[in-house]
XYZ file of C-alpha atoms in Angstrom:
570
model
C 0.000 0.000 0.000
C 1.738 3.155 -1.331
C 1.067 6.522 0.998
C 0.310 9.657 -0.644
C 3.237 12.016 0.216
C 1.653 15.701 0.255
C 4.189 18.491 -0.112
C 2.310 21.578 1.752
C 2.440 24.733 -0.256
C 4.889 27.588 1.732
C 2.557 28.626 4.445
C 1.747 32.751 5.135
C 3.173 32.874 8.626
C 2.067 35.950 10.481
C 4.592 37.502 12.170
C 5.434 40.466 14.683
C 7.512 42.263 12.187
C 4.784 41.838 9.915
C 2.292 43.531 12.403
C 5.070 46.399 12.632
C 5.154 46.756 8.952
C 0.786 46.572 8.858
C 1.551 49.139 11.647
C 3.603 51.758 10.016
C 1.623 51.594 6.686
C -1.791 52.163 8.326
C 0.277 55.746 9.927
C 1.642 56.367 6.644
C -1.980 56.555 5.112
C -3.383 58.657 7.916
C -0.326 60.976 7.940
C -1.640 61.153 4.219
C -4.679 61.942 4.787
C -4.090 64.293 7.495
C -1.969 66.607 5.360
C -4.872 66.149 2.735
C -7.157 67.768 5.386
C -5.195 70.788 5.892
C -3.946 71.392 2.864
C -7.335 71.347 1.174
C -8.559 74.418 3.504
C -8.258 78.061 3.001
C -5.344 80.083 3.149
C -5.275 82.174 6.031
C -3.746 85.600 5.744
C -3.022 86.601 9.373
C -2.175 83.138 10.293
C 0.077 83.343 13.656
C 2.488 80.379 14.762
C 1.793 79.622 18.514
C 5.288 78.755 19.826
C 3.488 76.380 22.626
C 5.421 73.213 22.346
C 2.182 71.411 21.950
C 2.192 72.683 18.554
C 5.513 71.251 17.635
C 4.315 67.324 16.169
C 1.409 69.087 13.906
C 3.930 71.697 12.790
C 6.860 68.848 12.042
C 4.658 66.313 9.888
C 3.694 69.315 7.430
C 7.208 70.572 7.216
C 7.968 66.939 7.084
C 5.375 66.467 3.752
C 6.627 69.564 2.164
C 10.124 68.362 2.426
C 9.814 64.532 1.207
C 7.400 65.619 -1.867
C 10.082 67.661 -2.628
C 12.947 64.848 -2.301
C 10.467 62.648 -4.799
C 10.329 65.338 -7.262
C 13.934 66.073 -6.960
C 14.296 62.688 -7.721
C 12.465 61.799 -10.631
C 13.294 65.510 -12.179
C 17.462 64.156 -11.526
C 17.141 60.978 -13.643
C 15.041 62.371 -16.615
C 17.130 65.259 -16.752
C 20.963 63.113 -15.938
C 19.736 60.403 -17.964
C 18.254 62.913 -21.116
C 21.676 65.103 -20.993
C 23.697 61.886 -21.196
C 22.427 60.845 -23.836
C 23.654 62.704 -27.077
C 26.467 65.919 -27.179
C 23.714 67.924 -28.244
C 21.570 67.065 -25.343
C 24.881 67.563 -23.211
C 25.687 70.876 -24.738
C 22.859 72.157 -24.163
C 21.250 71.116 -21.226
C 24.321 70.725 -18.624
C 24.921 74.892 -19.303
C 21.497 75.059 -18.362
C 22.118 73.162 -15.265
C 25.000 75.171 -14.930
C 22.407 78.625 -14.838
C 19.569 76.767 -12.519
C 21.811 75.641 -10.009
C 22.934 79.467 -9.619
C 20.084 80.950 -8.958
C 19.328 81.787 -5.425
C 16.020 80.333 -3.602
C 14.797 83.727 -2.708
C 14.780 84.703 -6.643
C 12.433 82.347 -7.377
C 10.422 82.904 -3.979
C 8.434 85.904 -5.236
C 7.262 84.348 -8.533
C 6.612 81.216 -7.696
C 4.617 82.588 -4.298
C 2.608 85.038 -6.231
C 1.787 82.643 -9.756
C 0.451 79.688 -7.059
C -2.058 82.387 -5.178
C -2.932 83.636 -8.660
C -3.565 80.292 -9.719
C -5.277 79.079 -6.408
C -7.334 82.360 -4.966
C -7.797 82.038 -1.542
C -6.713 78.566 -1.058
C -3.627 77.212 0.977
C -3.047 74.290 -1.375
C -1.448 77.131 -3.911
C 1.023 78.730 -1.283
C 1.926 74.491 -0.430
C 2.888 73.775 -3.551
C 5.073 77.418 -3.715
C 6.828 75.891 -0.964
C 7.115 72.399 -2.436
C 8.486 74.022 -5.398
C 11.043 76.041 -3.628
C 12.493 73.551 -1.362
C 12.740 71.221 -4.482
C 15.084 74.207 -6.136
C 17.455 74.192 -2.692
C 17.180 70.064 -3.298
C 17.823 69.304 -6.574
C 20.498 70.011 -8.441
C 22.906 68.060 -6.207
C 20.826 65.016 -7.407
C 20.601 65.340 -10.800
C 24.962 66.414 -11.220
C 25.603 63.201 -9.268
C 23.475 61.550 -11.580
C 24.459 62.559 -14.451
C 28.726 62.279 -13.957
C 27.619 58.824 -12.350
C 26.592 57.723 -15.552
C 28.800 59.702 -17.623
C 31.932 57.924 -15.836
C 30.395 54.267 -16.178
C 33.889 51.738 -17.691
C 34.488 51.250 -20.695
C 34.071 47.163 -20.544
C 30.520 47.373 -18.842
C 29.390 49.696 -21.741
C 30.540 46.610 -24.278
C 28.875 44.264 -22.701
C 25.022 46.000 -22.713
C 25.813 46.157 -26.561
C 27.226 42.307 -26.469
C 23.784 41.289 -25.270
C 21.860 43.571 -27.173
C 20.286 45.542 -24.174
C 17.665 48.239 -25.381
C 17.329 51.572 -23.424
C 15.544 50.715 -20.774
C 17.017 47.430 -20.090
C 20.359 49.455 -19.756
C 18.804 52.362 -17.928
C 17.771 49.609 -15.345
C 20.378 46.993 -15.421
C 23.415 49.469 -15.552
C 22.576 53.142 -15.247
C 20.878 52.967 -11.955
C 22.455 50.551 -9.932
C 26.270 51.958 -10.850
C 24.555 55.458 -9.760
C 23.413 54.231 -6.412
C 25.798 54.804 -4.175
C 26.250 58.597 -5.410
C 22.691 59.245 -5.648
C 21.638 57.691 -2.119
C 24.750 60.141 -0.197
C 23.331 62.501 -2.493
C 19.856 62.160 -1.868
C 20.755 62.599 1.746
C 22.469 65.992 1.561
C 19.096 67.022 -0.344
C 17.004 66.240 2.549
C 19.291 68.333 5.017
C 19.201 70.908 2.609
C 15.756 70.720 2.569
C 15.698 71.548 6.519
C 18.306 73.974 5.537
C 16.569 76.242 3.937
C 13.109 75.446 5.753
C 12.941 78.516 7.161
C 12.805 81.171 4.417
C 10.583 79.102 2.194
C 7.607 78.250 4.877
C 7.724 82.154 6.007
C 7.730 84.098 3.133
C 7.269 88.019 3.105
C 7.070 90.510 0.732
C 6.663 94.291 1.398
C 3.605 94.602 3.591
C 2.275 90.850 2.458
C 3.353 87.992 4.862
C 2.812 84.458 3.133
C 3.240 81.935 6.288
C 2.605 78.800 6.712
C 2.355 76.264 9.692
C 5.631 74.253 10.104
C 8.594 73.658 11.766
C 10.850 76.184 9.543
C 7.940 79.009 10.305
C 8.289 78.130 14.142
C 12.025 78.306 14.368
C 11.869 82.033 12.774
C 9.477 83.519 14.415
C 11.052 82.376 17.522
C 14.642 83.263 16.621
C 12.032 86.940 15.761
C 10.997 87.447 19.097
C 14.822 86.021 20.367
C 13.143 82.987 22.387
C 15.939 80.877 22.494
C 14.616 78.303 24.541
C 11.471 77.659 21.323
C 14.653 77.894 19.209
C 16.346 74.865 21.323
C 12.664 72.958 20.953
C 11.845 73.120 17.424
C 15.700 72.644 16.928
C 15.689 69.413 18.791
C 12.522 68.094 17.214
C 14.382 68.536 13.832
C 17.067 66.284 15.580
C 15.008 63.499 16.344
C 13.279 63.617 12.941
C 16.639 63.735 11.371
C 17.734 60.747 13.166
C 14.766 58.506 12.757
C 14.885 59.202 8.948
C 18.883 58.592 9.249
C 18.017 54.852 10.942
C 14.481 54.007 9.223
C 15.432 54.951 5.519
C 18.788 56.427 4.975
C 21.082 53.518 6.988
C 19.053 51.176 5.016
C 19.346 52.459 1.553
C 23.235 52.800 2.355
C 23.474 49.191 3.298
C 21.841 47.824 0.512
C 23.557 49.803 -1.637
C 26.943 48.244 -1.094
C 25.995 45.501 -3.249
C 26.019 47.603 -6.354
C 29.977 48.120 -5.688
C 32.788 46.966 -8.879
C 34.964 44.091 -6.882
C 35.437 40.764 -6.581
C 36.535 40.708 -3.191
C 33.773 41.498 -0.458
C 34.818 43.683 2.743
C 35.932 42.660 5.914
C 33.496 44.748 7.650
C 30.016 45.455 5.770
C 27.855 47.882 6.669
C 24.650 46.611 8.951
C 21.269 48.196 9.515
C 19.114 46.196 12.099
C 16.094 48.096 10.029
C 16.986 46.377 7.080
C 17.564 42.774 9.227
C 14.394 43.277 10.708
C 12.465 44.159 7.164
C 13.919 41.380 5.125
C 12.517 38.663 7.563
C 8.854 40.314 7.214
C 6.758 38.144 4.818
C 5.144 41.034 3.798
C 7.736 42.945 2.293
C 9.065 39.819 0.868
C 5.560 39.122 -1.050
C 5.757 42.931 -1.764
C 9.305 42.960 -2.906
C 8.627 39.791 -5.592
C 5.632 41.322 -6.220
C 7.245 44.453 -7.636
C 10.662 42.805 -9.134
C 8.028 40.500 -11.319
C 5.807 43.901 -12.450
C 9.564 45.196 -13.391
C 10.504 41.947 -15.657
C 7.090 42.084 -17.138
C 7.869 45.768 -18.038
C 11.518 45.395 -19.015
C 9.681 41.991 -21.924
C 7.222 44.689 -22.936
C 9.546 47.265 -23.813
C 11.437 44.774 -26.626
C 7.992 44.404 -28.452
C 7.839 46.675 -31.121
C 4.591 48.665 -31.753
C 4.850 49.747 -35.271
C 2.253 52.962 -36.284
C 1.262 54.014 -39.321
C 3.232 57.506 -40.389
C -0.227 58.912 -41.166
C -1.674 57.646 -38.018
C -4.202 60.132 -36.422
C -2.165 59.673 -33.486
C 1.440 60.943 -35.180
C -0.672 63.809 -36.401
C -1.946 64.487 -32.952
C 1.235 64.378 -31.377
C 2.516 66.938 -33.875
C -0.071 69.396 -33.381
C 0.822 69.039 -29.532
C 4.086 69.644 -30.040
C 3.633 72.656 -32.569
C 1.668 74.071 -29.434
C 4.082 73.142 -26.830
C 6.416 74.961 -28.873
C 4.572 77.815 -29.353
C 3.586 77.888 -25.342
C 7.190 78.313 -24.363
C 8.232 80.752 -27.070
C 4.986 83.240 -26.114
C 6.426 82.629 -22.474
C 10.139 83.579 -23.095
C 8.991 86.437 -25.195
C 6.726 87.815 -22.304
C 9.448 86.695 -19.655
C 11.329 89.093 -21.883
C 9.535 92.084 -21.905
C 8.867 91.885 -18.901
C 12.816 91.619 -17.592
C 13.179 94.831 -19.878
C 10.636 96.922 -17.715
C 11.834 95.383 -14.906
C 15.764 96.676 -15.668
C 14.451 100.002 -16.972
C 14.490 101.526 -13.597
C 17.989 100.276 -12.823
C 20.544 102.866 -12.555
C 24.536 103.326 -13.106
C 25.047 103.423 -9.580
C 23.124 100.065 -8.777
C 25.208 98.205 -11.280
C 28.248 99.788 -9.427
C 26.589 98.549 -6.112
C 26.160 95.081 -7.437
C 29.860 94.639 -9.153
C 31.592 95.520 -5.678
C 28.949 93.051 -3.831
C 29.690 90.543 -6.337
C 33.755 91.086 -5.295
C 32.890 90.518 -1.601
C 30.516 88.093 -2.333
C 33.278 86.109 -4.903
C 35.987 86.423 -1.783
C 33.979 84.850 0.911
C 32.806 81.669 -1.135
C 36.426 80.730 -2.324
C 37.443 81.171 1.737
C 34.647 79.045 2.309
C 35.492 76.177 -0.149
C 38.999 75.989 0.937
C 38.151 75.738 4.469
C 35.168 73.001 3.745
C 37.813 71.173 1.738
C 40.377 71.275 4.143
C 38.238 69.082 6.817
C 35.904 67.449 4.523
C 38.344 65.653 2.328
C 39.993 63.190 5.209
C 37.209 63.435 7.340
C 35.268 61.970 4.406
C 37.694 59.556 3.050
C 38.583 58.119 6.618
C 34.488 57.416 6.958
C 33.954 56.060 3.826
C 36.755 53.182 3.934
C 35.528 52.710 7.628
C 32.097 50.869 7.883
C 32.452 50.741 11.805
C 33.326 54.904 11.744
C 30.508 55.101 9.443
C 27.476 53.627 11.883
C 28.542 56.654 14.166
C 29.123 59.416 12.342
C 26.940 59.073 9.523
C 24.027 59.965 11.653
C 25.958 63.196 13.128
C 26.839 64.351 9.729
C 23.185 64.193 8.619
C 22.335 66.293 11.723
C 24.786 68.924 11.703
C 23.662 69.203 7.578
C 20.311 69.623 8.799
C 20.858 72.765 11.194
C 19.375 76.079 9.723
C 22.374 78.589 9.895
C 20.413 81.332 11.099
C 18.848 79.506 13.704
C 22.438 78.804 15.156
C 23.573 81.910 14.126
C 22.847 84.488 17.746
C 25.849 81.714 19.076
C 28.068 82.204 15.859
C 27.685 86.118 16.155
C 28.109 86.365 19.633
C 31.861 84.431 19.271
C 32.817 86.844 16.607
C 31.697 90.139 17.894
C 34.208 89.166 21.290
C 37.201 88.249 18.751
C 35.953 91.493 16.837
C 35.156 89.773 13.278
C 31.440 89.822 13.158
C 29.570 89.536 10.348
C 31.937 89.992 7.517
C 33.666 86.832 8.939
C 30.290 85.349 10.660
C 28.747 85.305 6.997
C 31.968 82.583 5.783
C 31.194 80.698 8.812
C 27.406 80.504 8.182
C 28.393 79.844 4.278
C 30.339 76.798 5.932
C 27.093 75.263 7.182
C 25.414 75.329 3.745
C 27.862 74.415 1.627
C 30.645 71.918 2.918
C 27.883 69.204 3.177
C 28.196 68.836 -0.789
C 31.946 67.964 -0.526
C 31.312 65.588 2.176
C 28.612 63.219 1.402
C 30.252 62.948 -2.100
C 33.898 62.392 -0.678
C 31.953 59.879 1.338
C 30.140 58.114 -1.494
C 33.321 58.133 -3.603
C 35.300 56.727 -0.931
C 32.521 54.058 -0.268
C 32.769 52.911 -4.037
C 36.647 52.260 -3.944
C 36.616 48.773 -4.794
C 38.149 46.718 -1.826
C 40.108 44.695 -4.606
C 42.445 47.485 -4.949
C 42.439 48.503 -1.248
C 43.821 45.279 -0.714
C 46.247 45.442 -3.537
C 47.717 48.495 -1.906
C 47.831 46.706 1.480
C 49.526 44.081 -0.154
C 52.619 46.367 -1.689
C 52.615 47.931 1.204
C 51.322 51.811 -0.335
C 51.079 54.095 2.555
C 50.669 57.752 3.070
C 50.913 60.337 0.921
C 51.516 57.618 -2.198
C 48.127 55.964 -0.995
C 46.834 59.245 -1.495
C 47.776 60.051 -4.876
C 47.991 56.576 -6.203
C 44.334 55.115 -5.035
C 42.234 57.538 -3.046
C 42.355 60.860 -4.676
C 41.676 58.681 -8.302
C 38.851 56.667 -6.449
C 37.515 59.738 -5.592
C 38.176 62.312 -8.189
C 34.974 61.962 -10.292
C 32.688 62.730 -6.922
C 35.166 65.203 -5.484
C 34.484 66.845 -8.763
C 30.688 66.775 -8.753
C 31.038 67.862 -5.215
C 33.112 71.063 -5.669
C 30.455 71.791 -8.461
C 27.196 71.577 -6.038
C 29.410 73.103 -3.118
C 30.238 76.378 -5.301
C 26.436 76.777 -6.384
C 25.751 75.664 -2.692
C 28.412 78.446 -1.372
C 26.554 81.497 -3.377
C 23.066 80.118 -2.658
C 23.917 80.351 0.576
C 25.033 84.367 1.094
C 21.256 84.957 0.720
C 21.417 83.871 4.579
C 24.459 84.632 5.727
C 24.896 87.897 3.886
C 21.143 89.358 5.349
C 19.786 87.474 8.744
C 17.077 88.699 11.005
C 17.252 87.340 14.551
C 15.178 89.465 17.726
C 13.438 91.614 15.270
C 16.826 93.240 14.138
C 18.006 92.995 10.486
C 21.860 92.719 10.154
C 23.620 92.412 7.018
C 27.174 92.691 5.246
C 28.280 93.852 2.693
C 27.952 91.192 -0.719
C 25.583 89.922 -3.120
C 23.318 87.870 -1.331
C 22.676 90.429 0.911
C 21.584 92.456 -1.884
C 19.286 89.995 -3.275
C 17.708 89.369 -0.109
C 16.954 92.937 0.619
C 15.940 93.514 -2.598
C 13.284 90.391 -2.336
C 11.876 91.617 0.978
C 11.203 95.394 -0.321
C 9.581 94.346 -3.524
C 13.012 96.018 -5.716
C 11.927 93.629 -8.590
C 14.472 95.529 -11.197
C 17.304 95.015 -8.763
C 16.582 91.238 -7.454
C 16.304 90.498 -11.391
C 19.683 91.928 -12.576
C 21.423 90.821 -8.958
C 20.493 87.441 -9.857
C 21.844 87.487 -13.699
C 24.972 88.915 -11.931
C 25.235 85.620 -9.213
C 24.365 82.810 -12.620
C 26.896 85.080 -14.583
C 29.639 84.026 -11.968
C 28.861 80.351 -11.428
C 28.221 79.494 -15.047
C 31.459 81.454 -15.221
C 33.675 79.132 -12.776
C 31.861 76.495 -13.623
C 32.790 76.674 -17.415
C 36.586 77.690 -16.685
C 37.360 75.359 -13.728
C 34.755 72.873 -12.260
C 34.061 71.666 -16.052
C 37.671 70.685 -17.429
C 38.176 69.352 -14.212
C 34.543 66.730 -15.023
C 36.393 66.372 -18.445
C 39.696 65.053 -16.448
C 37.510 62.702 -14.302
C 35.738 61.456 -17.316
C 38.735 60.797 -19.339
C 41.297 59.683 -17.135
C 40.425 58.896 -13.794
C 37.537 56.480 -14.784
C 37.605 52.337 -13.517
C 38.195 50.292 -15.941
């Protein structure tokens, strides 16, 4: 008598991770739909920020919204635009210039147009001044992203480019099996210094005013201000260290994760003595949930990645090709009407300027020009073996990485009543207080990508060097400064554009109801923003992307050309 042998199907086992993840999704969807509820209300013009701590949770998941739709629009806008500009010299010639011009322009220049085009767009309602503020903190968030991105892919070997065309890879297959993963470890560091800048510049985007009109809304930035306004120190210290604590729990829930599984997108043969751990990730990858999820999702991507090698063939006089044409006549058309009224009106905005403003703006440019070469030199000084020594350390990197995100995260004005103070007893103050607050929003940039470059070393040639014993300064020159070179490159890019963005706050502050300024560009633009000198903000702005297309062209780009050329691993 033969017995039937059943094999049991794998079993859904119900775990307590699995609760935890059933957990945090059902808050993600009612953080969702509480920002939905008071987003969709009215705007309200004489809105006041009540500094009671009680107010502090409400006020950090809306800052916290504004700041992570950002990051996903930052993100999607960096890989289009990396991925487009990569693509063909034309698309490179023209598009990373444009970059180049973006990048240089300040947040507060676009403050006053976006601001006033949402309102006009949505009378009355608050969902129009959100999205202003979406839109701005993406510009302070962005362009980090999308330079990594794009020198990422535009330094990708030799060899691994042969064999996507020895196996007859289409465009997305490459986009997905080699573009993105060899971009990873860039993008995630860099991903992270767009988040801190994000909090960076939190402050001047959620409390907006021009002339008489004050555009605030509810947040964390807005209650940091107005109590650094009415020189409460101790609100300062409490929205401050609720900042902290979001910083960190993003730096062990998503960040330490992403970094971790990362690693496995490094070029060597030989894995590391020490890896990188993340209990999150541990505890995640044991949930059956998110390992239904997570098959779920790689399948949808095969099925995607088959579909794009079938052809679809058209007719040419398809209804739909003739469609599309007519769109794109009017797309055309759209844009052209727009630069042609954005124009005009730049003309009448620069009519009222005078000889002695362009004088004013050419010697706040030199000041300006001084204090963000100081301020690179200094960040570079620190940041390079600060960043190598974390990024070849795994162990170094569980501790600091989490105090590097929160020190990137610190507003510089809301430290900046301690910075003054220091100065005005060694008798500096603000004309040597502004490089120091310029420090705080600009070395980040060198860091993170000195860290990710030193993370992607491969540990096949550390070891090599261990083995013929290269120490020193011939370690230096011979392995880590060519490991590195393509993201200290990208990094010295976004830190310059980072240095000038950031003399619109260290240049012009406003702490205990008192305005105090310096001398230099940003200070000009900032004072020009907040008493409605349209004419001036305009041409003080052409003079700031003037300068860092300027240096970027003559320095930061033969420099790319070096890294792409020469100091490439292949």
């Amino acid at each position: 008598m033969k017995i039937p042998i059943s094999i049991p199907a794998e079993t859904f086992r119900i775990r307590a991770i699995d609760v935890g993840v059933f957990l945090i999704v059902l808050g993600i969807l009612s953080f969702i739909i509480y920002i939905a509820s008071q987003w969709g209300g009215p705007y309200e013009r004489t809105l006041e920020i009540d500094l009671n701590p009680a107010n502090i949770p409400a006020y950090a998941m809306q800052s916290l919204a504004r700041i992570f739709l950002a990051y996903l629009l930052s993100l999607v806008f960096s890989i289009w635009y990396g991925y487009t500009a990569s693509r063909t010299k034309i698309h490179e010639k023209i598009m990373i210039p444009l970059l180049d011009i973006l990048q240089s322009i300040p947040v507060l220049s676009f403050l006053p147009g976006v601001v006033l085009a949402m309102i006009a767009l949505f009378p009355g309602k608050r969902i129009g001044l959100e999205i202003a503020c979406v839109l701005l903190i993406f510009t302070g968030q962005v362009w980090n992203m999308t330079f990594s991105f794009y020198h990422s892919i535009s330094t990708i070997p030799k060899e691994m480019r042969e064999v996507v065309k020895i196996f007859k890879f289409n465009k997305f297959s490459k986009f997905l099996r080699l573009d993105l993963p060899f971009s990873a470890i860039g993008l995630i560091w860099n991903s992270m210094m767009s988040v801190a800048g994000g909090w960076f510049f939190l402050m001047a985007c959620e409390m907006f005013v021009l002339e008489d009109k004050d555009f605030r809304l509810p947040g964390l930035g807005s209650y940091i201000q107005t109590a650094a306004n009415t020189g409460s120190i101790e609100y300062v210290i409490y929205g401050l260290g609720t900042m902290i604590l979001l910083i960190i729990i993003l730096d062990v829930f998503i960040w330490r994760p992403l970094i971790v599984w990362s690693q496995r997108f490094r070029m060597e043969t030989i894995p590391p003595e020490e890896e990188r751990e993340s209990f999150v990730l541990n505890l995640f990858t044991g949930s059956t949930v998110v390992r239904k999820l997570a098959d779920f999702l790689n399948n949808g991507i095969n099925k995607i990645e088959k579909l794009s090698y079938t052809k679809f063939k058209l007719p040419e006089k398809s209804l739909i090709n003739k469609i599309s044409k007519i769109l794109g006549l009017i797309v055309l058309l759209t844009l052209i009407s727009i630069i042609l009224w954005a124009f005009l009106k730049a003309v009448g905005l620069l009519s009222s300027i005078t000889f002695n403003d362009i004088i004013i703006i050419l010697e706040a440019s030199f000041y300006s020009l001084i204090r963000v070469f100081v301020a690179l030199l200094i960040a570079l000084s620190w940041t390079l073996p600060v960043g190598v020594y974390i990024g070849l350390n795994p162990r170094a990197a569980k501790f600091l990485q989490g105090i590097v995100q929160i020190a990137a995260s610190v507003p510089a004005t809301a430290v900046f009543p301690v910075i003054l103070l220091f100065l005005i007893k060694l008798g500096g103050g603000l004309d040597i207080g502004a490089i120091f607050l310029m420090l705080l929003g600009t070395q980040w940039y060198l860091l993170f990508n000195i860290i990710a470059g030193a993370s992607s070393i491969p540990k096949d040639l550390i070891e090599i060097s261990r083995a013929y014993g290269i120490k020193g300064i011939r370690k230096w020159k011979t392995l880590i400064l060519p490991g590195i070179f393509p993201y200290l490159v990208t990094g010295l890019i976004t830190a310059s554009g980072g240095a000038w963005n950031a003399t619109i706050v260290s240049e012009y502050v406003s702490f205990g109801g008192d305005i105090m300024r310096t001398e230099g560009l940003g200070a000009l633009i900032s004072s020009s923003s907040a008493e409605g000198n349209f004419g001036l903000l305009l041409l003080s702005t052409c003079f700031m992307s003037a300068i860092v297309v300027g240096i970027n062209r003559l320095i930061w780009k033969r420099l790319f050309i070096l890294a792409k050329t020469k100091y490439v691993l292949e």
